[in-house]
Structure formats: structure tokens, C-alpha cells
Tab-separated table of C-alpha atoms in Angstrom:
chain	number	residue	atom	x	y	z
A	22	MET	CA	126.276	45.883	48.316
A	23	TYR	CA	126.868	44.347	51.736
A	24	LEU	CA	127.429	47.775	53.349
A	25	GLY	CA	124.217	49.053	51.802
A	26	SER	CA	122.322	46.100	53.230
A	27	GLN	CA	123.744	46.760	56.702
A	28	GLU	CA	122.772	50.422	56.510
A	29	SER	CA	119.273	49.448	55.454
A	30	GLU	CA	118.975	47.065	58.415
A	31	LYS	CA	120.130	49.800	60.789
A	32	GLN	CA	117.522	52.202	59.428
A	33	LYS	CA	114.876	49.506	59.785
A	34	ASP	CA	115.944	48.841	63.400
A	35	LYS	CA	115.817	52.565	64.221
A	36	LYS	CA	112.351	52.835	62.732
A	37	GLN	CA	111.155	49.818	64.705
A	38	SER	CA	112.685	51.276	67.871
A	39	ARG	CA	110.856	54.560	67.333
A	40	ILE	CA	107.594	52.703	66.744
A	41	MET	CA	108.095	50.633	69.911
A	42	LEU	CA	108.936	53.766	71.904
A	43	ALA	CA	105.843	55.520	70.576
A	44	LEU	CA	103.664	52.530	71.441
A	45	ALA	CA	105.189	52.290	74.912
A	46	THR	CA	104.605	56.008	75.454
A	47	LEU	CA	101.009	55.665	74.266
A	48	LEU	CA	100.444	52.749	76.634
A	49	ILE	CA	101.905	54.691	79.553
A	50	VAL	CA	99.822	57.776	78.749
A	51	SER	CA	96.701	55.632	78.362
A	52	PHE	CA	97.411	53.895	81.663
A	53	LEU	CA	97.888	57.231	83.419
A	54	GLN	CA	94.700	58.601	81.871
A	55	ILE	CA	92.707	55.565	82.990
A	56	THR	CA	94.260	55.713	86.470
A	57	GLN	CA	93.481	59.412	86.762
A	58	TRP	CA	90.088	59.567	85.063
A	59	ASP	CA	88.772	55.972	85.275
A	60	LYS	CA	85.643	55.550	83.113
A	61	TYR	CA	85.981	59.119	81.811
A	62	ALA	CA	89.483	58.613	80.365
A	63	PHE	CA	88.523	58.470	76.709
A	64	GLU	CA	85.987	61.293	77.069
A	65	VAL	CA	88.488	63.549	78.811
A	66	ILE	CA	91.179	63.310	76.104
A	67	PRO	CA	89.231	65.212	73.396
A	68	LEU	CA	87.815	67.604	76.003
A	69	GLN	CA	91.298	68.498	77.217
A	70	ALA	CA	92.506	68.838	73.632
A	71	ARG	CA	89.741	71.333	72.804
A	72	ILE	CA	90.364	73.282	76.010
A	73	MET	CA	94.133	73.443	75.423
A	74	THR	CA	93.710	74.594	71.815
A	75	GLY	CA	91.074	77.200	72.638
A	76	ALA	CA	88.407	75.345	70.672
A	77	ALA	CA	86.248	74.472	73.697
A	78	ASP	CA	82.757	75.899	74.093
A	79	GLY	CA	80.759	76.435	77.257
A	80	GLU	CA	79.326	72.932	77.255
A	81	ASP	CA	82.847	71.477	77.126
A	82	PHE	CA	83.841	73.404	80.251
A	83	LEU	CA	80.611	72.419	82.003
A	84	ARG	CA	81.125	68.750	81.191
A	85	MET	CA	84.768	68.875	82.272
A	86	SER	CA	83.699	70.499	85.530
A	87	ALA	CA	81.185	67.703	86.173
A	88	ILE	CA	83.773	65.014	85.446
A	89	CYS	CA	86.332	66.673	87.699
A	90	PHE	CA	83.749	66.920	90.489
A	91	ASP	CA	82.806	63.255	90.169
A	92	ARG	CA	86.510	62.335	90.336
A	93	LYS	CA	86.887	64.568	93.428
A	94	LYS	CA	89.237	66.900	91.563
A	95	TYR	CA	87.528	69.927	93.046
A	96	ASP	CA	89.979	72.651	92.049
A	97	CYS	CA	89.745	71.354	88.478
A	98	SER	CA	85.954	71.518	88.739
A	99	ILE	CA	86.113	75.094	90.027
A	100	GLN	CA	88.443	76.182	87.242
A	101	ASN	CA	86.188	74.769	84.539
A	102	SER	CA	83.005	76.123	86.141
A	103	ARG	CA	84.507	79.605	86.156
A	104	ALA	CA	85.426	79.248	82.484
A	105	TYR	CA	81.880	78.092	81.698
A	106	LEU	CA	80.305	81.040	83.514
A	107	GLN	CA	82.348	83.504	81.502
A	108	THR	CA	80.213	82.598	78.507
A	109	HIS	CA	77.047	81.617	80.418
A	110	PRO	CA	76.749	84.205	83.238
A	111	GLU	CA	72.978	83.715	83.364
A	112	ASP	CA	73.243	80.101	84.576
A	113	LEU	CA	72.229	80.576	88.211
A	114	LYS	CA	72.417	76.890	89.091
A	115	ALA	CA	76.038	76.703	87.935
A	116	ARG	CA	76.939	79.887	89.814
A	117	TYR	CA	75.280	78.654	93.008
A	118	GLU	CA	77.045	75.300	92.842
A	119	LEU	CA	80.351	77.028	92.107
A	120	GLY	CA	79.945	79.233	95.167
A	121	LEU	CA	79.274	76.263	97.432
A	122	LEU	CA	82.268	74.376	96.055
A	123	GLU	CA	84.562	77.382	96.414
A	124	LEU	CA	83.554	77.675	100.068
A	125	ARG	CA	84.027	73.938	100.541
A	126	MET	CA	87.582	74.287	99.213
A	127	ASN	CA	88.172	77.258	101.532
A	128	HIS	CA	88.193	79.841	98.740
A	129	ILE	CA	86.141	82.089	101.012
A	130	GLU	CA	86.340	85.404	99.161
A	131	GLU	CA	85.654	83.800	95.794
A	132	GLY	CA	82.791	81.750	97.220
A	133	ALA	CA	81.244	84.839	98.782
A	134	GLU	CA	81.507	86.684	95.462
A	135	SER	CA	79.852	83.805	93.602
A	136	LEU	CA	76.947	83.550	96.044
A	137	ARG	CA	76.542	87.347	96.136
A	138	ALA	CA	76.310	87.336	92.336
A	139	TYR	CA	73.841	84.425	92.460
A	140	ILE	CA	71.548	86.306	94.851
A	141	ASP	CA	71.891	89.622	93.016
A	142	GLN	CA	70.910	87.877	89.776
A	143	GLY	CA	67.703	86.608	91.353
A	144	GLY	CA	68.747	83.301	92.904
A	145	GLU	CA	66.200	82.199	95.509
A	146	GLU	CA	67.821	79.211	97.218
A	147	PRO	CA	67.624	79.939	101.006
A	148	ARG	CA	70.876	78.135	101.672
A	149	ALA	CA	72.691	80.742	99.560
A	150	HIS	CA	71.953	83.392	102.205
A	151	PHE	CA	73.065	81.070	104.990
A	152	GLU	CA	76.340	80.097	103.332
A	153	LEU	CA	77.031	83.665	102.245
A	154	GLY	CA	76.422	84.874	105.788
A	155	LYS	CA	78.857	82.305	107.167
A	156	ALA	CA	81.417	83.339	104.547
A	157	TYR	CA	81.042	86.998	105.511
A	158	ALA	CA	81.513	86.054	109.167
A	159	LYS	CA	84.769	84.265	108.331
A	160	LEU	CA	85.875	87.391	106.481
A	161	GLU	CA	84.999	89.399	109.629
A	162	LYS	CA	82.217	91.212	107.786
A	163	ASN	CA	79.808	90.664	110.658
A	164	ARG	CA	77.278	93.328	109.671
A	165	GLU	CA	76.973	91.892	106.163
A	166	ALA	CA	76.683	88.409	107.668
A	167	ARG	CA	73.771	89.459	109.873
A	168	LYS	CA	71.951	90.934	106.881
A	169	GLU	CA	72.003	87.543	105.187
A	170	PHE	CA	70.976	85.700	108.359
A	171	SER	CA	68.154	88.201	108.970
A	172	ILE	CA	66.658	87.462	105.561
A	173	LEU	CA	66.175	83.867	106.684
A	174	LEU	CA	65.109	84.673	110.247
A	175	ASN	CA	62.502	87.170	109.026
A	176	GLY	CA	61.336	85.011	106.140
A	177	LYS	CA	58.546	82.479	105.924
A	178	THR	CA	60.837	79.484	105.852
A	179	ASP	CA	62.110	77.695	108.950
A	180	VAL	CA	65.036	76.243	107.016
A	181	PHE	CA	68.231	76.252	109.120
A	182	HIS	CA	66.450	78.393	111.756
A	183	VAL	CA	68.434	77.102	114.735
A	184	SER	CA	71.701	77.157	112.819
A	185	VAL	CA	71.010	80.647	111.486
A	186	THR	CA	70.203	81.981	114.951
A	187	ARG	CA	73.401	80.454	116.309
A	188	ALA	CA	75.438	81.978	113.490
A	189	TYR	CA	73.792	85.379	114.024
A	190	VAL	CA	74.556	85.325	117.747
A	191	ASN	CA	78.165	84.391	117.062
A	192	THR	CA	78.606	87.531	114.943
A	193	LEU	CA	77.385	89.574	117.914
A	194	ILE	CA	79.817	87.786	120.213
A	195	ASN	CA	82.633	88.402	117.738
A	196	GLU	CA	81.934	92.131	118.039
A	197	HIS	CA	81.592	91.915	121.853
A	198	ARG	CA	77.968	93.013	121.628
A	199	TRP	CA	77.160	91.123	124.791
A	200	VAL	CA	73.751	92.665	125.551
A	201	ALA	CA	72.418	91.995	122.056
A	202	ALA	CA	73.801	88.439	122.149
A	203	LYS	CA	72.179	87.784	125.551
A	204	ARG	CA	68.799	89.032	124.386
A	205	MET	CA	68.833	86.996	121.221
A	206	ILE	CA	69.761	83.773	123.035
A	207	GLU	CA	67.009	84.366	125.594
A	208	GLN	CA	64.447	85.136	122.881
A	209	ALA	CA	65.357	81.899	121.125
A	210	ARG	CA	64.969	79.939	124.363
A	211	LYS	CA	61.465	81.315	124.881
A	212	LYS	CA	60.270	79.967	121.533
A	213	SER	CA	60.274	76.308	122.507
A	214	LEU	CA	61.238	73.908	125.281
A	215	SER	CA	63.671	72.362	122.844
A	216	TYR	CA	65.599	75.653	122.957
A	217	ASN	CA	66.118	75.575	126.744
A	218	ALA	CA	69.772	74.616	126.435
A	219	PHE	CA	70.356	76.718	123.323
A	220	MET	CA	73.952	77.978	123.135
A	221	THR	CA	74.683	77.118	126.772
A	222	ALA	CA	78.456	77.546	126.515
A	223	GLU	CA	78.155	80.802	124.580
A	224	TYR	CA	75.569	82.095	127.054
A	225	ARG	CA	78.006	81.536	129.921
A	226	VAL	CA	80.655	83.559	128.082
A	227	VAL	CA	78.157	86.336	127.396
A	228	MET	CA	76.964	86.468	131.014
A	229	LYS	CA	80.553	86.419	132.324
A	230	ASN	CA	81.423	89.440	130.211
A	231	LEU	CA	78.238	91.258	131.192
A	232	SER	CA	78.844	90.468	134.868
A	233	ASP	CA	82.398	91.793	134.661
A	234	ARG	CA	80.958	95.037	133.312
A	235	GLY	CA	78.089	95.202	135.806
A	236	LEU	CA	75.545	94.689	133.027
A	237	ALA	CA	74.218	91.224	133.856
A	238	SER	CA	70.680	92.501	134.435
A	239	GLN	CA	70.357	93.997	130.976
């Protein structure tokens, strides 16, 4: 009888220990969730569960992307935005924002692809052309970059005009097209007094190279 009582107490102690361990684990996990996700902690748990089990829908991925972005977990935001767009490819706003974020995180090729898709699907945000052009320039696709910049320079909007002109000229310099770069800088300077010092350092480099080749007068 006494031995049976002891065994029962041991079983009870083990059960209590397991309960305490489970509670401690739950507290630690909850603390980590709150530390990591702050006010979103209790919203994130079911979202992550649905994503991990394959039960998530597009809205779950979109919401998770927004939460990740707000918490400055940008790669997490990118991952969830991509998952969302697999089922909602027509969402131009989401594709545009994904492209900008990919570029921000230095995913240049992916960002260029996202913005190219945005434009090809009918996206009309002028900045998309500017950012895509800059991405192409970083990828050393200077001709493609100039096509995007030209759309803005030849358009009705003056958005980013100085920045676009500067970026366009830099693609010419990258290809050592000194005459074309010189002409474009000079044309920009003629537009307004505020352009008088436009790209002064770059202009010196251009003129030095033209002078070395005996082409300074062109």
C-alpha cells in the first residue's frame, strides 16, 4: 500500500513537472512573439499557422506582408508579397510596391522584373519608369535604362526631370559616349538659369575625355 502511494506521488510530480515545463515554454514563446512582433503578436500566430500548414489564402499573405513591413522585416514582407501575387497577379499596386521594396533591399534583378511586369500590365506610376531605369543602369543595361528615362523626359510630366536627366547622362558616360553626354548636359543647362551648374563634375570628366581625343569642339 505504501509503495503504491509513493508511485502515485511520483506520477503526480512528473505530471506537474510536465505542466510547469509546458507553461514555462508557452511563456517564453509568448515573450519572444511579443518581443518580435509587438502589437501584432497575437495576430501573427494564427497567420503563421495557416501559412505553415498551407491553409493561407491571398489575404493572409498580404496581411503578413504588411505586418512584416511595419516591423521593418523587409525580406519577410517581400516573401509574403510574392506569395500573394502568385494568386493575385492583377494587383498592380502590390506589384509596384514589391518592386520598390526589392530594389530597396538590393534585390536589383527581382525588383527590375517586378517593375517591368507592373508597367507591362498597364501600371502608370511615373516613378516606376525612373526606378526601373536606375535598376537597369545598375545591371549595366544602359540602353534599356535610357528607354525608361526617355519616357519621362518626353512625357508631359516634369516629375523627377532633373534626376532623370542626370541618370540618363550617367548611362552615356558609362558607355563612354562623351559627345552625346556633353550635348545633353549643355541642352539641360540652356533650359534654365538654375541648370547653370548642372552636373559640373561630370561635365569636367566629359570635356577631359573629349579634349584627350581632340573632340572638345563637338
